[in-house]
């Protein structure tokens, strides 16, 4: 737990540097490249940030001290991921995401590396087998699925703030400029573009299911599974939905809580994935250019999700489920809202 918390704070600090538009590139690029070295400099801090999360930079000596108190095996993982992420962030400061390959690369730097780092921490703690930390391809997919969901859903918000993360290779087939997709007269083409990107994101689901099937520790499983089921529910809500270009598409709080309650074992997660890809399947327009590809990946996910019968597994509640249900019933709505919001923000972040 401590290692994961410090890992988060270190990356939060790194990301705050990347996000801060008041820092000139000639200062920011070397900072991103060298940030991992600041973990071993007890006095290093940065007091010039204008970002809302600047406290993590101003009080960085507290974070770095706790980092140095961790076991060396944890320090090595966190420092290595911080280094690779800083280099990747610097690379994309001065260029946009053009090809689908670059989209995967960008998502790898800002989220896939988080999945890889967490997996290495899980294995280092011996809560999980070595294969969890060694199989970087599956761990990367865990991060990419969350990050792509975040990017797809946040089209309008990113446009309003002058950010562009949709790959040009895809959107250029539907519009001259990415911003044109928000124009009412282009809504049909916009939705087709949206559906193609969602289809791309769904290709990570088989890796997600394989990764989760390897986990043995209940806390680790819940920690990993909850954001993934939130992501598939979000994609189902966004698929073929014009509202993505008009406002914010979010899953309901009650739906979020139900997902959090249910995602306690691999069979339940498979059933949830099955449910939401079925929801997407029912909405595929016959005229959609990506319809065949969407149907194909859904068929693959279906096959992986039904080894023990369709939906039965969701009704075999574990003692943990029953305990959580009893606890949930005793909580106030305010507390539920807080939990739901925190979970949504975790998905949104993709660790950004």
mmCIF file of C-alpha atoms in Angstrom:
data_model
loop_
_atom_site.group_PDB
_atom_site.id
_atom_site.type_symbol
_atom_site.label_atom_id
_atom_site.label_comp_id
_atom_site.label_asym_id
_atom_site.label_seq_id
_atom_site.Cartn_x
_atom_site.Cartn_y
_atom_site.Cartn_z
ATOM 1 C CA UNK A 1 0.000 0.000 0.000
ATOM 2 C CA UNK A 2 2.734 2.443 0.955
ATOM 3 C CA UNK A 3 4.711 1.794 -2.229
ATOM 4 C CA UNK A 4 1.606 2.297 -4.395
ATOM 5 C CA UNK A 5 0.774 5.561 -2.608
ATOM 6 C CA UNK A 6 4.291 6.939 -3.078
ATOM 7 C CA UNK A 7 4.289 5.756 -6.700
ATOM 8 C CA UNK A 8 1.100 7.755 -7.253
ATOM 9 C CA UNK A 9 2.467 10.915 -5.608
ATOM 10 C CA UNK A 10 5.721 10.775 -7.574
ATOM 11 C CA UNK A 11 3.837 10.464 -10.872
ATOM 12 C CA UNK A 12 1.363 13.130 -9.757
ATOM 13 C CA UNK A 13 4.307 15.493 -9.268
ATOM 14 C CA UNK A 14 5.800 14.557 -12.647
ATOM 15 C CA UNK A 15 2.450 15.061 -14.364
ATOM 16 C CA UNK A 16 2.026 18.456 -12.692
ATOM 17 C CA UNK A 17 5.252 19.584 -14.346
ATOM 18 C CA UNK A 18 4.013 18.337 -17.720
ATOM 19 C CA UNK A 19 0.619 20.032 -17.324
ATOM 20 C CA UNK A 20 1.997 23.411 -16.218
ATOM 21 C CA UNK A 21 1.847 25.652 -19.290
ATOM 22 C CA UNK A 22 3.584 28.478 -17.389
ATOM 23 C CA UNK A 23 6.878 26.544 -17.453
ATOM 24 C CA UNK A 24 8.859 27.264 -20.634
ATOM 25 C CA UNK A 25 9.916 24.286 -22.738
ATOM 26 C CA UNK A 26 13.617 24.964 -22.226
ATOM 27 C CA UNK A 27 13.019 24.511 -18.485
ATOM 28 C CA UNK A 28 10.334 21.838 -18.659
ATOM 29 C CA UNK A 29 12.058 19.344 -20.979
ATOM 30 C CA UNK A 30 15.209 18.960 -18.805
ATOM 31 C CA UNK A 31 12.980 18.740 -15.693
ATOM 32 C CA UNK A 32 10.995 15.866 -17.184
ATOM 33 C CA UNK A 33 14.171 14.052 -18.248
ATOM 34 C CA UNK A 34 15.829 14.477 -14.869
ATOM 35 C CA UNK A 35 12.800 14.163 -12.590
ATOM 36 C CA UNK A 36 13.670 10.630 -11.448
ATOM 37 C CA UNK A 37 16.970 11.933 -10.072
ATOM 38 C CA UNK A 38 15.136 14.378 -7.777
ATOM 39 C CA UNK A 39 13.903 11.371 -5.799
ATOM 40 C CA UNK A 40 17.418 11.054 -4.399
ATOM 41 C CA UNK A 41 17.920 14.799 -3.749
ATOM 42 C CA UNK A 42 16.510 15.468 -0.235
ATOM 43 C CA UNK A 43 16.219 19.230 -0.733
ATOM 44 C CA UNK A 44 14.799 19.369 -4.263
ATOM 45 C CA UNK A 45 11.463 21.129 -4.703
ATOM 46 C CA UNK A 46 9.833 23.432 -7.248
ATOM 47 C CA UNK A 47 8.091 26.586 -6.043
ATOM 48 C CA UNK A 48 7.182 28.257 -9.362
ATOM 49 C CA UNK A 49 4.259 26.083 -10.457
ATOM 50 C CA UNK A 50 0.843 27.633 -11.132
ATOM 51 C CA UNK A 51 -0.987 24.284 -11.284
ATOM 52 C CA UNK A 52 -3.747 23.338 -8.839
ATOM 53 C CA UNK A 53 -1.698 20.323 -7.669
ATOM 54 C CA UNK A 54 1.463 22.369 -7.088
ATOM 55 C CA UNK A 55 1.630 21.208 -3.453
ATOM 56 C CA UNK A 56 3.238 17.934 -4.572
ATOM 57 C CA UNK A 57 6.081 19.962 -6.099
ATOM 58 C CA UNK A 58 6.370 22.487 -3.275
ATOM 59 C CA UNK A 59 6.446 19.727 -0.656
ATOM 60 C CA UNK A 60 8.392 17.236 -2.777
ATOM 61 C CA UNK A 61 11.039 16.694 -0.036
ATOM 62 C CA UNK A 62 8.350 14.939 2.031
ATOM 63 C CA UNK A 63 7.503 12.637 -0.885
ATOM 64 C CA UNK A 64 11.138 11.921 -1.754
ATOM 65 C CA UNK A 65 11.959 11.165 1.891
ATOM 66 C CA UNK A 66 9.159 8.575 2.066
ATOM 67 C CA UNK A 67 10.345 7.208 -1.278
ATOM 68 C CA UNK A 68 13.859 6.678 0.093
ATOM 69 C CA UNK A 69 12.375 4.880 3.117
ATOM 70 C CA UNK A 70 10.823 2.231 0.845
ATOM 71 C CA UNK A 71 12.516 -1.108 0.197
ATOM 72 C CA UNK A 72 15.084 -0.860 -2.591
ATOM 73 C CA UNK A 73 13.055 -3.221 -4.778
ATOM 74 C CA UNK A 74 10.169 -0.715 -4.705
ATOM 75 C CA UNK A 75 12.471 2.276 -5.189
ATOM 76 C CA UNK A 76 13.983 0.713 -8.302
ATOM 77 C CA UNK A 77 10.574 0.152 -9.908
ATOM 78 C CA UNK A 78 9.268 3.650 -9.132
ATOM 79 C CA UNK A 79 12.462 5.411 -10.245
ATOM 80 C CA UNK A 80 12.618 3.417 -13.497
ATOM 81 C CA UNK A 81 8.993 4.115 -14.442
ATOM 82 C CA UNK A 82 9.360 7.789 -13.497
ATOM 83 C CA UNK A 83 12.408 8.051 -15.783
ATOM 84 C CA UNK A 84 10.702 6.378 -18.748
ATOM 85 C CA UNK A 85 7.527 8.415 -18.302
ATOM 86 C CA UNK A 86 9.430 11.703 -18.076
ATOM 87 C CA UNK A 87 11.273 10.969 -21.320
ATOM 88 C CA UNK A 88 7.992 10.016 -23.033
ATOM 89 C CA UNK A 89 6.171 13.113 -21.806
ATOM 90 C CA UNK A 90 8.983 15.313 -23.113
ATOM 91 C CA UNK A 91 8.775 13.586 -26.501
ATOM 92 C CA UNK A 92 5.090 14.449 -26.909
ATOM 93 C CA UNK A 93 5.369 18.042 -25.649
ATOM 94 C CA UNK A 94 6.279 19.296 -29.091
ATOM 95 C CA UNK A 95 4.347 16.936 -31.348
ATOM 96 C CA UNK A 96 0.743 15.876 -31.775
ATOM 97 C CA UNK A 97 -0.637 12.354 -31.882
ATOM 98 C CA UNK A 98 -0.844 11.570 -35.599
ATOM 99 C CA UNK A 99 -0.827 7.824 -36.277
ATOM 100 C CA UNK A 100 -2.589 5.082 -34.348
ATOM 101 C CA UNK A 101 0.885 3.772 -33.504
ATOM 102 C CA UNK A 102 1.707 7.138 -31.907
ATOM 103 C CA UNK A 103 -1.622 7.051 -30.044
ATOM 104 C CA UNK A 104 -0.586 3.714 -28.540
ATOM 105 C CA UNK A 105 2.859 5.149 -27.780
ATOM 106 C CA UNK A 106 1.480 8.247 -26.047
ATOM 107 C CA UNK A 107 -0.957 6.151 -24.004
ATOM 108 C CA UNK A 108 1.923 3.825 -23.116
ATOM 109 C CA UNK A 109 3.961 6.703 -21.702
ATOM 110 C CA UNK A 110 1.174 8.222 -19.608
ATOM 111 C CA UNK A 111 -0.787 5.103 -18.585
ATOM 112 C CA UNK A 112 0.734 1.857 -19.860
ATOM 113 C CA UNK A 113 3.869 2.523 -17.827
ATOM 114 C CA UNK A 114 1.667 2.934 -14.748
ATOM 115 C CA UNK A 115 0.192 -0.522 -15.376
ATOM 116 C CA UNK A 116 3.675 -1.956 -15.828
ATOM 117 C CA UNK A 117 4.976 -0.253 -12.685
ATOM 118 C CA UNK A 118 2.056 -1.359 -10.535
ATOM 119 C CA UNK A 119 2.403 -4.921 -11.826
ATOM 120 C CA UNK A 120 6.083 -4.949 -10.900
ATOM 121 C CA UNK A 121 5.187 -3.661 -7.429
ATOM 122 C CA UNK A 122 2.561 -6.408 -7.023
ATOM 123 C CA UNK A 123 5.150 -9.048 -7.917
ATOM 124 C CA UNK A 124 7.894 -7.460 -5.813
ATOM 125 C CA UNK A 125 5.588 -7.586 -2.786
ATOM 126 C CA UNK A 126 5.060 -11.311 -3.484
ATOM 127 C CA UNK A 127 1.298 -10.761 -3.295
ATOM 128 C CA UNK A 128 1.272 -11.857 -6.935
ATOM 129 C CA UNK A 129 3.347 -14.260 -9.049
ATOM 130 C CA UNK A 130 6.419 -13.059 -10.972
ATOM 131 C CA UNK A 131 4.597 -13.429 -14.314
ATOM 132 C CA UNK A 132 2.301 -10.515 -13.397
ATOM 133 C CA UNK A 133 5.247 -8.126 -13.280
ATOM 134 C CA UNK A 134 7.149 -9.750 -16.134
ATOM 135 C CA UNK A 135 4.364 -9.728 -18.760
ATOM 136 C CA UNK A 136 4.645 -6.074 -19.707
ATOM 137 C CA UNK A 137 2.385 -6.432 -22.757
ATOM 138 C CA UNK A 138 -0.661 -7.336 -20.663
ATOM 139 C CA UNK A 139 0.144 -4.715 -18.017
ATOM 140 C CA UNK A 140 0.496 -2.108 -20.769
ATOM 141 C CA UNK A 141 -2.934 -3.028 -22.145
ATOM 142 C CA UNK A 142 -4.466 -2.441 -18.703
ATOM 143 C CA UNK A 143 -3.260 1.154 -18.840
ATOM 144 C CA UNK A 144 -4.091 1.710 -22.505
ATOM 145 C CA UNK A 145 -7.694 0.586 -22.058
ATOM 146 C CA UNK A 146 -8.238 3.145 -19.288
ATOM 147 C CA UNK A 147 -6.397 5.960 -21.056
ATOM 148 C CA UNK A 148 -8.136 5.472 -24.405
ATOM 149 C CA UNK A 149 -11.515 5.419 -22.651
ATOM 150 C CA UNK A 150 -10.585 8.682 -20.964
ATOM 151 C CA UNK A 151 -9.444 10.296 -24.220
ATOM 152 C CA UNK A 152 -12.515 9.136 -26.156
ATOM 153 C CA UNK A 153 -15.004 10.343 -23.558
ATOM 154 C CA UNK A 154 -13.263 13.685 -22.969
ATOM 155 C CA UNK A 155 -13.298 14.873 -26.597
ATOM 156 C CA UNK A 156 -15.314 18.021 -25.905
ATOM 157 C CA UNK A 157 -13.574 18.942 -22.645
ATOM 158 C CA UNK A 158 -10.169 18.601 -24.308
ATOM 159 C CA UNK A 159 -11.325 20.689 -27.285
ATOM 160 C CA UNK A 160 -12.500 23.491 -24.982
ATOM 161 C CA UNK A 161 -9.107 23.488 -23.247
ATOM 162 C CA UNK A 162 -7.115 23.358 -26.481
ATOM 163 C CA UNK A 163 -5.890 19.766 -26.140
ATOM 164 C CA UNK A 164 -6.022 17.137 -28.885
ATOM 165 C CA UNK A 165 -5.432 13.442 -28.209
ATOM 166 C CA UNK A 166 -7.555 11.721 -30.883
ATOM 167 C CA UNK A 167 -5.174 10.275 -33.518
ATOM 168 C CA UNK A 168 -5.135 12.270 -36.750
ATOM 169 C CA UNK A 169 -4.840 9.090 -38.811
ATOM 170 C CA UNK A 170 -8.404 8.259 -37.719
ATOM 171 C CA UNK A 171 -10.185 11.619 -37.410
ATOM 172 C CA UNK A 172 -8.761 12.981 -40.690
ATOM 173 C CA UNK A 173 -10.920 10.433 -42.540
ATOM 174 C CA UNK A 174 -14.018 12.087 -41.094
ATOM 175 C CA UNK A 175 -13.155 15.812 -40.899
ATOM 176 C CA UNK A 176 -10.619 18.426 -42.020
ATOM 177 C CA UNK A 177 -9.977 19.516 -38.433
ATOM 178 C CA UNK A 178 -10.601 17.632 -35.198
ATOM 179 C CA UNK A 179 -12.670 20.557 -33.916
ATOM 180 C CA UNK A 180 -15.030 20.168 -36.893
ATOM 181 C CA UNK A 181 -16.464 17.001 -35.338
ATOM 182 C CA UNK A 182 -18.261 19.157 -32.767
ATOM 183 C CA UNK A 183 -20.202 21.047 -35.449
ATOM 184 C CA UNK A 184 -23.871 19.950 -35.692
ATOM 185 C CA UNK A 185 -23.655 19.492 -39.462
ATOM 186 C CA UNK A 186 -20.850 16.938 -39.015
ATOM 187 C CA UNK A 187 -22.483 14.847 -36.290
ATOM 188 C CA UNK A 188 -22.948 11.708 -38.404
ATOM 189 C CA UNK A 189 -19.284 11.611 -39.407
ATOM 190 C CA UNK A 190 -18.278 12.453 -35.837
ATOM 191 C CA UNK A 191 -20.164 9.458 -34.456
ATOM 192 C CA UNK A 192 -18.543 7.167 -37.040
ATOM 193 C CA UNK A 193 -15.125 8.426 -35.933
ATOM 194 C CA UNK A 194 -16.109 7.867 -32.304
ATOM 195 C CA UNK A 195 -17.213 4.296 -33.052
ATOM 196 C CA UNK A 196 -13.916 3.522 -34.789
ATOM 197 C CA UNK A 197 -11.901 4.691 -31.772
ATOM 198 C CA UNK A 198 -14.087 2.715 -29.366
ATOM 199 C CA UNK A 199 -13.548 -0.361 -31.540
ATOM 200 C CA UNK A 200 -9.800 0.258 -31.304
ATOM 201 C CA UNK A 201 -10.013 0.473 -27.484
ATOM 202 C CA UNK A 202 -12.041 -2.756 -27.242
ATOM 203 C CA UNK A 203 -9.085 -4.679 -28.648
ATOM 204 C CA UNK A 204 -7.408 -4.340 -25.231
ATOM 205 C CA UNK A 205 -10.204 -6.193 -23.407
ATOM 206 C CA UNK A 206 -8.857 -9.722 -24.088
ATOM 207 C CA UNK A 207 -5.529 -8.689 -22.518
ATOM 208 C CA UNK A 208 -7.386 -7.149 -19.576
ATOM 209 C CA UNK A 209 -9.259 -10.407 -18.936
ATOM 210 C CA UNK A 210 -6.079 -12.484 -19.200
ATOM 211 C CA UNK A 211 -4.244 -10.138 -16.805
ATOM 212 C CA UNK A 212 -7.034 -10.192 -14.214
ATOM 213 C CA UNK A 213 -7.313 -13.991 -14.427
ATOM 214 C CA UNK A 214 -3.729 -14.271 -13.104
ATOM 215 C CA UNK A 215 -4.316 -12.255 -9.935
ATOM 216 C CA UNK A 216 -4.584 -14.147 -6.632
ATOM 217 C CA UNK A 217 -4.775 -11.424 -3.980
ATOM 218 C CA UNK A 218 -8.290 -10.078 -3.351
ATOM 219 C CA UNK A 219 -7.222 -6.484 -2.656
ATOM 220 C CA UNK A 220 -5.003 -6.378 -5.736
ATOM 221 C CA UNK A 221 -7.823 -7.844 -7.831
ATOM 222 C CA UNK A 222 -10.351 -5.240 -6.665
ATOM 223 C CA UNK A 223 -7.834 -2.431 -7.171
ATOM 224 C CA UNK A 224 -7.208 -3.544 -10.770
ATOM 225 C CA UNK A 225 -10.678 -4.714 -11.775
ATOM 226 C CA UNK A 226 -12.840 -1.783 -10.660
ATOM 227 C CA UNK A 227 -11.344 0.814 -13.071
ATOM 228 C CA UNK A 228 -11.546 -1.702 -15.928
ATOM 229 C CA UNK A 229 -15.267 -2.433 -15.495
ATOM 230 C CA UNK A 230 -15.920 1.292 -15.096
ATOM 231 C CA UNK A 231 -14.116 1.813 -18.402
ATOM 232 C CA UNK A 232 -16.136 -0.779 -20.345
ATOM 233 C CA UNK A 233 -19.361 0.722 -18.960
ATOM 234 C CA UNK A 234 -18.182 4.170 -20.055
ATOM 235 C CA UNK A 235 -17.378 2.956 -23.578
ATOM 236 C CA UNK A 236 -20.807 1.331 -23.820
ATOM 237 C CA UNK A 237 -22.391 4.651 -22.817
ATOM 238 C CA UNK A 238 -20.301 6.542 -25.402
ATOM 239 C CA UNK A 239 -20.717 4.133 -28.330
ATOM 240 C CA UNK A 240 -22.768 5.633 -31.180
ATOM 241 C CA UNK A 241 -23.699 8.484 -28.832
ATOM 242 C CA UNK A 242 -23.940 12.024 -30.267
ATOM 243 C CA UNK A 243 -23.803 13.412 -26.727
ATOM 244 C CA UNK A 244 -20.019 12.868 -26.652
ATOM 245 C CA UNK A 245 -19.773 15.895 -28.967
ATOM 246 C CA UNK A 246 -22.305 18.004 -27.072
ATOM 247 C CA UNK A 247 -21.532 17.491 -23.390
ATOM 248 C CA UNK A 248 -20.285 15.043 -20.786
ATOM 249 C CA UNK A 249 -21.162 11.345 -20.945
ATOM 250 C CA UNK A 250 -20.888 9.667 -17.539
ATOM 251 C CA UNK A 251 -22.222 6.474 -16.042
ATOM 252 C CA UNK A 252 -24.746 6.914 -13.236
ATOM 253 C CA UNK A 253 -23.573 6.853 -9.627
ATOM 254 C CA UNK A 254 -25.755 3.846 -8.829
ATOM 255 C CA UNK A 255 -24.320 2.019 -11.822
ATOM 256 C CA UNK A 256 -20.798 2.856 -10.659
ATOM 257 C CA UNK A 257 -21.479 1.534 -7.152
ATOM 258 C CA UNK A 258 -22.971 -1.687 -8.544
ATOM 259 C CA UNK A 259 -19.873 -2.241 -10.666
ATOM 260 C CA UNK A 260 -17.630 -1.657 -7.656
ATOM 261 C CA UNK A 261 -19.643 -4.176 -5.651
ATOM 262 C CA UNK A 262 -19.739 -6.853 -8.340
ATOM 263 C CA UNK A 263 -16.151 -6.829 -9.634
ATOM 264 C CA UNK A 264 -14.727 -9.133 -6.936
ATOM 265 C CA UNK A 265 -13.703 -12.172 -9.010
ATOM 266 C CA UNK A 266 -12.743 -13.025 -12.571
ATOM 267 C CA UNK A 267 -16.041 -14.718 -13.439
ATOM 268 C CA UNK A 268 -17.987 -11.651 -12.323
ATOM 269 C CA UNK A 269 -15.716 -9.376 -14.363
ATOM 270 C CA UNK A 270 -16.140 -11.574 -17.434
ATOM 271 C CA UNK A 271 -19.897 -11.392 -17.007
ATOM 272 C CA UNK A 272 -19.750 -7.596 -16.720
ATOM 273 C CA UNK A 273 -17.595 -7.355 -19.853
ATOM 274 C CA UNK A 274 -20.052 -9.639 -21.657
ATOM 275 C CA UNK A 275 -22.991 -7.497 -20.599
ATOM 276 C CA UNK A 276 -21.488 -4.250 -21.892
ATOM 277 C CA UNK A 277 -20.112 -5.567 -25.186
ATOM 278 C CA UNK A 278 -23.590 -6.990 -25.799
ATOM 279 C CA UNK A 279 -24.956 -3.498 -25.159
ATOM 280 C CA UNK A 280 -22.524 -2.122 -27.739
ATOM 281 C CA UNK A 281 -23.370 -4.925 -30.189
ATOM 282 C CA UNK A 282 -27.063 -4.042 -30.042
ATOM 283 C CA UNK A 283 -26.228 -0.445 -31.012
ATOM 284 C CA UNK A 284 -23.949 -1.137 -34.009
ATOM 285 C CA UNK A 285 -25.417 0.659 -37.054
ATOM 286 C CA UNK A 286 -25.404 -1.499 -40.178
ATOM 287 C CA UNK A 287 -24.056 1.491 -42.118
ATOM 288 C CA UNK A 288 -21.147 2.151 -39.743
ATOM 289 C CA UNK A 289 -17.776 1.836 -41.549
ATOM 290 C CA UNK A 290 -16.290 0.017 -38.533
ATOM 291 C CA UNK A 291 -19.253 -2.315 -37.984
ATOM 292 C CA UNK A 292 -17.445 -5.470 -39.142
ATOM 293 C CA UNK A 293 -14.389 -4.778 -36.982
ATOM 294 C CA UNK A 294 -16.629 -3.971 -34.008
ATOM 295 C CA UNK A 295 -18.537 -7.221 -34.426
ATOM 296 C CA UNK A 296 -15.291 -9.204 -34.729
ATOM 297 C CA UNK A 297 -13.719 -7.903 -31.511
ATOM 298 C CA UNK A 298 -17.019 -8.342 -29.666
ATOM 299 C CA UNK A 299 -17.118 -11.977 -30.836
ATOM 300 C CA UNK A 300 -13.607 -12.462 -29.412
ATOM 301 C CA UNK A 301 -14.573 -10.897 -26.068
ATOM 302 C CA UNK A 302 -17.756 -13.006 -25.924
ATOM 303 C CA UNK A 303 -15.744 -16.188 -26.415
ATOM 304 C CA UNK A 304 -13.390 -15.248 -23.579
ATOM 305 C CA UNK A 305 -16.207 -14.175 -21.274
ATOM 306 C CA UNK A 306 -18.338 -17.306 -21.367
ATOM 307 C CA UNK A 307 -16.270 -20.310 -20.232
ATOM 308 C CA UNK A 308 -18.777 -21.255 -17.510
ATOM 309 C CA UNK A 309 -22.112 -20.140 -18.934
ATOM 310 C CA UNK A 310 -23.425 -16.655 -19.708
ATOM 311 C CA UNK A 311 -24.374 -14.596 -16.661
ATOM 312 C CA UNK A 312 -24.715 -17.118 -13.870
ATOM 313 C CA UNK A 313 -21.412 -16.265 -12.219
ATOM 314 C CA UNK A 314 -22.562 -12.786 -11.249
ATOM 315 C CA UNK A 315 -25.141 -14.269 -8.880
ATOM 316 C CA UNK A 316 -22.688 -16.414 -6.908
ATOM 317 C CA UNK A 317 -21.880 -13.769 -4.382
ATOM 318 C CA UNK A 318 -18.812 -14.227 -2.214
ATOM 319 C CA UNK A 319 -18.689 -13.479 1.518
ATOM 320 C CA UNK A 320 -16.780 -10.333 0.586
ATOM 321 C CA UNK A 321 -19.669 -9.265 -1.621
ATOM 322 C CA UNK A 322 -22.220 -9.827 1.130
ATOM 323 C CA UNK A 323 -20.106 -7.962 3.664
ATOM 324 C CA UNK A 324 -19.731 -5.050 1.285
ATOM 325 C CA UNK A 325 -23.456 -5.041 0.566
ATOM 326 C CA UNK A 326 -24.259 -4.833 4.259
ATOM 327 C CA UNK A 327 -21.725 -2.057 4.722
ATOM 328 C CA UNK A 328 -23.025 -0.190 1.704
ATOM 329 C CA UNK A 329 -26.569 -0.252 3.028
ATOM 330 C CA UNK A 330 -25.381 1.504 6.171
ATOM 331 C CA UNK A 331 -23.603 4.318 4.374
ATOM 332 C CA UNK A 332 -25.057 7.713 3.588
ATOM 333 C CA UNK A 333 -25.602 8.891 0.007
ATOM 334 C CA UNK A 334 -22.954 11.548 0.507
ATOM 335 C CA UNK A 335 -20.367 8.875 1.186
ATOM 336 C CA UNK A 336 -21.477 6.888 -1.858
ATOM 337 C CA UNK A 337 -21.162 9.988 -4.007
ATOM 338 C CA UNK A 338 -17.638 10.557 -2.748
ATOM 339 C CA UNK A 339 -16.607 6.976 -3.487
ATOM 340 C CA UNK A 340 -18.199 7.074 -6.952
ATOM 341 C CA UNK A 341 -16.524 10.369 -7.791
ATOM 342 C CA UNK A 342 -13.156 9.097 -6.640
ATOM 343 C CA UNK A 343 -13.510 5.999 -8.777
ATOM 344 C CA UNK A 344 -14.606 8.007 -11.813
ATOM 345 C CA UNK A 345 -11.628 10.310 -11.388
ATOM 346 C CA UNK A 346 -9.332 7.276 -11.207
ATOM 347 C CA UNK A 347 -10.685 6.075 -14.543
ATOM 348 C CA UNK A 348 -10.475 9.587 -15.994
ATOM 349 C CA UNK A 349 -6.889 9.915 -14.868
ATOM 350 C CA UNK A 350 -5.743 6.596 -16.304
ATOM 351 C CA UNK A 351 -3.091 7.698 -13.933
ATOM 352 C CA UNK A 352 -2.776 11.075 -15.559
#
